[in-house]
Short mmCIF file of C-alpha atoms and ligand atoms in Angstrom, two decimals:
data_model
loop_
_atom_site.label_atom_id
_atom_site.label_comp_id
_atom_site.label_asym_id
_atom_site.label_seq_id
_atom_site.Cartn_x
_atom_site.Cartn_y
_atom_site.Cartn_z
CA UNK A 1 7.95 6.34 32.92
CA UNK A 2 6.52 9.60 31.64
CA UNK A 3 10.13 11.92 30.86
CA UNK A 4 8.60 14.49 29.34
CA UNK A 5 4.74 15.86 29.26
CA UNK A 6 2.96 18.82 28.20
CA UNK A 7 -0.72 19.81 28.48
CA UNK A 8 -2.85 21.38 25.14
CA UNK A 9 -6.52 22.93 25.51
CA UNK A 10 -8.75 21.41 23.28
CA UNK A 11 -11.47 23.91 22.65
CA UNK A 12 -11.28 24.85 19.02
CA UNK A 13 -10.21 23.27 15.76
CA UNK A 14 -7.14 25.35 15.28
CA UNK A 15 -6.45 23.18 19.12
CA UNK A 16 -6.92 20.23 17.56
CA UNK A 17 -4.17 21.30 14.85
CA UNK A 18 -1.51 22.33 17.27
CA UNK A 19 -1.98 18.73 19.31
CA UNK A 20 -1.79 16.67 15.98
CA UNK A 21 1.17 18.91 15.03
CA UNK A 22 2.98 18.67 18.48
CA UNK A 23 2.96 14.79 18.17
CA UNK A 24 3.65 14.54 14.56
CA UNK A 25 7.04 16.59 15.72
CA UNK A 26 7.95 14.01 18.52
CA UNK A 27 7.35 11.07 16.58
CA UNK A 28 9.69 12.29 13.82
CA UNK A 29 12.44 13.54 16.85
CA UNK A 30 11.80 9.53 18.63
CA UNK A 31 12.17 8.02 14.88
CA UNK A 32 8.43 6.55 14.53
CA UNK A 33 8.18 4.81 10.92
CA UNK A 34 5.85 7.68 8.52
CA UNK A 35 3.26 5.18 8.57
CA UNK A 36 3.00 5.38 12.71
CA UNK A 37 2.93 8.73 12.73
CA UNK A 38 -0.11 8.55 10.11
CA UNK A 39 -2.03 6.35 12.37
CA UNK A 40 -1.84 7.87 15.45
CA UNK A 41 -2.34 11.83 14.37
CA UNK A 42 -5.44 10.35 12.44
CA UNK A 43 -6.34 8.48 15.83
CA UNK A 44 -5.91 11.99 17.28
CA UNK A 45 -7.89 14.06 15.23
CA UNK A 46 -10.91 11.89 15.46
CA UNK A 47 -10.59 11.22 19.11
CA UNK A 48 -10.00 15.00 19.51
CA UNK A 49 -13.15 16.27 16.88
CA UNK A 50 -15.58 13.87 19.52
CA UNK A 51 -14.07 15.37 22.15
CA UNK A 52 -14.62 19.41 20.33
CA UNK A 53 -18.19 17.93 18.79
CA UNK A 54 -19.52 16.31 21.29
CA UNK A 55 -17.75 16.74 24.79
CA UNK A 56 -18.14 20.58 24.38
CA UNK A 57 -13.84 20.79 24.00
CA UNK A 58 -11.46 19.43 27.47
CA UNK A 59 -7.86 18.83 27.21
CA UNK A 60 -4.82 17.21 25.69
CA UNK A 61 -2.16 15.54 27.68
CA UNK A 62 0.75 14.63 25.99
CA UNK A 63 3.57 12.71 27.14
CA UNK A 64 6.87 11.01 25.66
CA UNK A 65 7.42 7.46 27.29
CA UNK A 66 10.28 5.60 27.90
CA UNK A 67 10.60 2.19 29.39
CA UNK A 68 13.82 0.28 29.95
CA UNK A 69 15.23 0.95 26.17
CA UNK A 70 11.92 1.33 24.57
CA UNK A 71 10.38 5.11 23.84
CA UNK A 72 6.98 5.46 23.91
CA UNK A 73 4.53 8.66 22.86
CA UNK A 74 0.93 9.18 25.27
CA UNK A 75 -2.35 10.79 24.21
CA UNK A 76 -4.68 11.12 26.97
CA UNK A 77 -7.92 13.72 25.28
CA UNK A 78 -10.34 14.53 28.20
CA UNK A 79 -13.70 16.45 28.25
CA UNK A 80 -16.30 16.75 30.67
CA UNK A 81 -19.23 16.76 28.24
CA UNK A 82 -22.13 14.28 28.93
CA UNK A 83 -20.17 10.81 28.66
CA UNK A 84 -20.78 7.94 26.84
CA UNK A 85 -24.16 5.67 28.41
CA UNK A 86 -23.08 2.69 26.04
CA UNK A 87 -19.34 2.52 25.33
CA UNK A 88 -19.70 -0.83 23.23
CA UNK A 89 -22.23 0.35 21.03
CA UNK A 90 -20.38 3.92 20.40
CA UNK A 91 -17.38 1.70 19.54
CA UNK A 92 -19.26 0.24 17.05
CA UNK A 93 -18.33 0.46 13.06
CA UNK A 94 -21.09 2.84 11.80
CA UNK A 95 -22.67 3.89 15.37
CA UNK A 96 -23.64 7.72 15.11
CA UNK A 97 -25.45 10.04 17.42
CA UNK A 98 -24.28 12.94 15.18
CA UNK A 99 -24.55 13.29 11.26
CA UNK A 100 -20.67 11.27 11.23
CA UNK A 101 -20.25 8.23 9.61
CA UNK A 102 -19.80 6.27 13.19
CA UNK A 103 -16.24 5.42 12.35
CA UNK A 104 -13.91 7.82 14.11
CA UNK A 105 -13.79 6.21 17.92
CA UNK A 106 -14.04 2.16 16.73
CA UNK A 107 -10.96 3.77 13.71
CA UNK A 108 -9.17 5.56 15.93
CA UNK A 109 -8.88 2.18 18.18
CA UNK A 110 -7.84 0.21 15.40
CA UNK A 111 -5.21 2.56 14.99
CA UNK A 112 -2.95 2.51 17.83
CA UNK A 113 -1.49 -0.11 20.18
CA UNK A 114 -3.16 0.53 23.45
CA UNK A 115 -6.62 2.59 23.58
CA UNK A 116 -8.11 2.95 26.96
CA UNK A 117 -11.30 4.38 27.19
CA UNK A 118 -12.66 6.22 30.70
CA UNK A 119 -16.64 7.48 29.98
CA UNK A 120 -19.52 7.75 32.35
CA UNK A 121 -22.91 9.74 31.83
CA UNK A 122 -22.50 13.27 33.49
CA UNK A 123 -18.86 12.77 34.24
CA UNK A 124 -17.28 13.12 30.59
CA UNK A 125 -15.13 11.35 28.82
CA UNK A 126 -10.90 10.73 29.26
CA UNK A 127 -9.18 8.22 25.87
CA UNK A 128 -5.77 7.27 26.55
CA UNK A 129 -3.67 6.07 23.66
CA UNK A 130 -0.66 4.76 24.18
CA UNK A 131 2.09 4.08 20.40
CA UNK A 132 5.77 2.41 21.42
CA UNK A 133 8.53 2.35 18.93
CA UNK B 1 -5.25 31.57 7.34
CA UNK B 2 -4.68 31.92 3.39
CA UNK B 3 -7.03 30.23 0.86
CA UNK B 4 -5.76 27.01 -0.66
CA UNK B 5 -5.09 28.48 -4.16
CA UNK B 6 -6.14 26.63 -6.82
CA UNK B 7 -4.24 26.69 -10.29
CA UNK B 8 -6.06 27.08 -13.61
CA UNK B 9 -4.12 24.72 -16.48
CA UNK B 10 -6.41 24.63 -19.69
CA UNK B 11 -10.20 23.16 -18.88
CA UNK B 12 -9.19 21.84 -15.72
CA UNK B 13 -8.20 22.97 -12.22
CA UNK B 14 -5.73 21.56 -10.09
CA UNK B 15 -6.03 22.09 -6.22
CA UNK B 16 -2.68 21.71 -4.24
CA UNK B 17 -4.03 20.29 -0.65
CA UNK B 18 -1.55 21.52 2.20
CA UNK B 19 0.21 19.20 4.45
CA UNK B 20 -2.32 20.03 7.60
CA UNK B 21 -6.17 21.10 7.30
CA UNK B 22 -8.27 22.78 9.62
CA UNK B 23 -11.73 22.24 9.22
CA UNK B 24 -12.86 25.28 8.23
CA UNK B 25 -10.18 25.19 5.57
CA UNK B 26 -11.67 22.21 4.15
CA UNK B 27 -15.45 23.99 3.92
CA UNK B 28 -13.91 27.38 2.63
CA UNK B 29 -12.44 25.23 -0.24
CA UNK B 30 -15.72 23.28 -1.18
CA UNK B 31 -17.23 26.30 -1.92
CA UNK B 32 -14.60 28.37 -3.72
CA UNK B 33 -14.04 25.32 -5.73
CA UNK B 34 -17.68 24.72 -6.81
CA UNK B 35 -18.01 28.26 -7.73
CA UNK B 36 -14.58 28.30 -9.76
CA UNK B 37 -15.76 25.22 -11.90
CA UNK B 38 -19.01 27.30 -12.94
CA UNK B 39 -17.40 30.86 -13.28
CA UNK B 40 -14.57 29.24 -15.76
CA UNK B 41 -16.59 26.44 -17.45
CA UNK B 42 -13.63 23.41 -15.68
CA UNK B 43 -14.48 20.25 -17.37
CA UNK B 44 -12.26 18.16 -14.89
CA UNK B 45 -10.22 18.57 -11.19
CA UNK B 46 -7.67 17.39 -9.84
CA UNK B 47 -7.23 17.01 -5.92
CA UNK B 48 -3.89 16.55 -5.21
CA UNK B 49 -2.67 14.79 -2.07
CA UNK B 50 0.67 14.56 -2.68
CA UNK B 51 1.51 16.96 0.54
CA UNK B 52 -1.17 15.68 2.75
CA UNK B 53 -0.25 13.84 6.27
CA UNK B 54 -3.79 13.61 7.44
CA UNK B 55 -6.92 12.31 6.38
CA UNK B 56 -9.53 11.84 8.89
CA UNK B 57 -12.72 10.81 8.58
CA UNK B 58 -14.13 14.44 8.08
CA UNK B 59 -11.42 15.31 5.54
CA UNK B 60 -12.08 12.30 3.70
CA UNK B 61 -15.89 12.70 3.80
CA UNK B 62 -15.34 16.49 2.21
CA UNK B 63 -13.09 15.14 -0.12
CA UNK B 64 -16.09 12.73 -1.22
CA UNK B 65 -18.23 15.44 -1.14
CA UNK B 66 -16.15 17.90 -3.68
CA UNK B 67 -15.84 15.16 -5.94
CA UNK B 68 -19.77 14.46 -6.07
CA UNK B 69 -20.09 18.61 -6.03
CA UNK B 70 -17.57 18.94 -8.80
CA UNK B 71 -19.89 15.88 -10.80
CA UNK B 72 -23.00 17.60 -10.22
CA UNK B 73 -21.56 20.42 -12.02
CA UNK B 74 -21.20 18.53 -15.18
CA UNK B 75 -16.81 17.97 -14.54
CA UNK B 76 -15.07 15.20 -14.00
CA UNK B 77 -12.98 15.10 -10.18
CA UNK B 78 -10.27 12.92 -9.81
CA UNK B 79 -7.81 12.50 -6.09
CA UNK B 80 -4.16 11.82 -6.91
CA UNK B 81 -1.11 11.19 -5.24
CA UNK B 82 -2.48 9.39 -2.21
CA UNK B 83 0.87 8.21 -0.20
CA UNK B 84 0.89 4.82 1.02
CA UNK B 85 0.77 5.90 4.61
CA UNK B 86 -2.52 8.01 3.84
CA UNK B 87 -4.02 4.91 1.93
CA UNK B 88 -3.30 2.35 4.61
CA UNK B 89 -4.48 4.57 7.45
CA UNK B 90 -7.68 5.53 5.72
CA UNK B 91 -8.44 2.02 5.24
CA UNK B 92 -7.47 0.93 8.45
CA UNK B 93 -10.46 4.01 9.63
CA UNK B 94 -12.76 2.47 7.86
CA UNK B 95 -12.79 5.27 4.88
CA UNK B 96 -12.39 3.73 1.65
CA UNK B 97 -12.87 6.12 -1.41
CA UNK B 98 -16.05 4.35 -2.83
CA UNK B 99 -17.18 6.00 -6.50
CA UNK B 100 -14.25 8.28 -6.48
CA UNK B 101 -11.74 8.25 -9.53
CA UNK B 102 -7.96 8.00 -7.96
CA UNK B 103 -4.59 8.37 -9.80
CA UNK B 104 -1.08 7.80 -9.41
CA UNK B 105 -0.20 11.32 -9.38
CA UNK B 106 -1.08 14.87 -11.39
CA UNK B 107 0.54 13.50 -14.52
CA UNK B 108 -1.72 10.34 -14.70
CA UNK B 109 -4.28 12.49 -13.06
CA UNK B 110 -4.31 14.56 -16.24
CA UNK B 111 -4.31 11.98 -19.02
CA UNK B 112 -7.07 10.47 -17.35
CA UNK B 113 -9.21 13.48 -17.54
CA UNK B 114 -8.19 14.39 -21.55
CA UNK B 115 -9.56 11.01 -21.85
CA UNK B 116 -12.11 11.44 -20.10
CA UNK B 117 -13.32 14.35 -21.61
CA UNK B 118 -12.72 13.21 -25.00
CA UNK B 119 -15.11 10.09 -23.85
CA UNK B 120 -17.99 12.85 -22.82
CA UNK B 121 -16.79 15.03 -26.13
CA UNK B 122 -17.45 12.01 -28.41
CA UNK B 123 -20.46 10.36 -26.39
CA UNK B 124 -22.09 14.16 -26.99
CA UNK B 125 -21.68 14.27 -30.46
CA UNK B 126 -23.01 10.83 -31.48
CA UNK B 127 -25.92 11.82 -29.93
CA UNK B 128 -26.86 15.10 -31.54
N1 ATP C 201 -16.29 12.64 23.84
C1 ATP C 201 -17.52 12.16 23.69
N2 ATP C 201 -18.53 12.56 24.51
C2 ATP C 201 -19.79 12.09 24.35
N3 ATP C 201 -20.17 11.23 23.38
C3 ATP C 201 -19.22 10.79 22.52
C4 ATP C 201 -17.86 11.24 22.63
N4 ATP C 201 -17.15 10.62 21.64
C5 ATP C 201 -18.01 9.86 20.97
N5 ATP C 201 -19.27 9.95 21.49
C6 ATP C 201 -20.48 9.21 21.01
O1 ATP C 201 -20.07 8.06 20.31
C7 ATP C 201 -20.60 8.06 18.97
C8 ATP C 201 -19.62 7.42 18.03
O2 ATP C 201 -18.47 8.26 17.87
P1 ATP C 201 -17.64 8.16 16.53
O3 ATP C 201 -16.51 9.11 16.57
O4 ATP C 201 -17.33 6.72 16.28
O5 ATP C 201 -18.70 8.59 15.41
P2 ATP C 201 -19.17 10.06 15.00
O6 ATP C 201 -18.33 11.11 15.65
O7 ATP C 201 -20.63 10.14 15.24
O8 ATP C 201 -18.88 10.05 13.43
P3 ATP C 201 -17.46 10.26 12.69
O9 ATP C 201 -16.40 10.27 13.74
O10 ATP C 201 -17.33 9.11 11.75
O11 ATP C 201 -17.58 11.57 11.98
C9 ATP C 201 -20.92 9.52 18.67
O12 ATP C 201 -21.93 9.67 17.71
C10 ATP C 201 -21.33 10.03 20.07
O13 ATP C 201 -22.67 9.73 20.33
MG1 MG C 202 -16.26 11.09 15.59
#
């Protein structure tokens, strides 16, 4: 159950600061461990830089979880740049279209609990990421 | 925004990295730094991470590239204060630190450079 939500843009880099600071805030208020927070801003700021660099900038939703005793925190990043054709290759270690190092999407994965990734060519691209504490 | 400042102690420079970058932050300060290091003749820097909450994987690729910038120019770069957070994180990413000189925090960071210095000081003269 989603008790709270707010939506970001996510067109420019100074966007991408005011997401990563926005969470950052709620996981201190819900009591994440440091080390949580570090994983999932870091999850956000690459998932959020594809979405600038490649998707041509979209969205942030943000929304603050709780089920039965348990509070969650909810990243969805849209854009509706040109999708992903291969989503298993781009979620490869070291797969780059662009001049990156072809870590930040398979990274970002490893860094959070749930990652659900939405991509089609010509219909963008929608990464849900989902932390409980 | 304001420019990350960047203090002046001796031969060597120490840069203070706020808590949160923006990108072109993290550009601006590559290239005030490289030009600082020739204008005032730094022999070593030191990056300090002690604030930092974030490093992705294009602040951790600029910080690789200001240490190789700073080498280029003949001084020694070294990161400290890393938090444990930051360090598992980065790993986690996929970003280790490859080539680049880390310590505990500014202290060690500074002993390390007298040292070496002294190394390049005494390497120098045994060869002339
Ligand atoms: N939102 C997106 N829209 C379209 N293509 C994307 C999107 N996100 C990622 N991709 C594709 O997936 C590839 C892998 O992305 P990933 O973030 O892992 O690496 P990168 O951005 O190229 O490099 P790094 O993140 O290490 O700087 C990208 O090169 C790009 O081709
Ligand atoms: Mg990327």
């Amino acid at each position: 159950m989603s008790v709270s939500s707010k939506v970001l843009p996510m067109r420019t880099e100074e966007d991408l600061m005011i997401v990563r600071q926005t969470v950052k805030a709620w996981m201190i208020e819900q009591e994440f461990s440091l080390l949580e927070q570090t994983k999932l801003v870091t999850a956000i700021s690459e998932i959020g830089r594809n979405a600038l660099v490649y998707g041509g900038g979209g969205s942030a939703l943000l929304e603050q979880l709780l089920e039965n005793c348990r509070v969650g925190i909810r990243v969805t990043i849209e854009d509706q740049g040109p999708g992903i054709a291969d989503i298993e290759q781009a979620l490869q270690d070291a797969y780059s279209t662009g001049n990156g190092l072809g870590f930040g999407l398979s990274g970002a994965k490893r860094l959070v609990m749930d990652f659900d990734i939405c991509s089609k060519p010509g219909q963008g691209t929608r990464i849900k990421m989902t932390v409980w504490n | 925004m304001n420019p990350i400042p960047l203090f002046h102690i001796g031969d060597f420079l120490l840069v203070s990295i706020p808590e949160d970058l923006s990108d072109s932050m993290v550009t601006r300060l590559q290239d005030s730094l490289s030009r600082k290091v020739i204008k005032l003749q730094i022999k070593g820097v030191l990056l300090d991470l002690s604030s930092v909450t974030i490093v992705d994987s294009f602040i951790g690729r600029m910080l690789g590239n200001m240490a190789s910038i700073t080498a280029m120019l003949g001084a020694e770069a070294i990161i400290v204060g890393i938090q444990p957070a930051i360090a598992i994180t980065m790993i986690e990413l996929g970003l280790g630190l490859n080539n680049i000189k880390t310590a505990l925090n500014v202290d060690q960071g500074v002993i390390m450079l007298q040292i070496l210095a002294a190394d390049k000081a005494i390497d120098y003269v045994s060869k002339q």
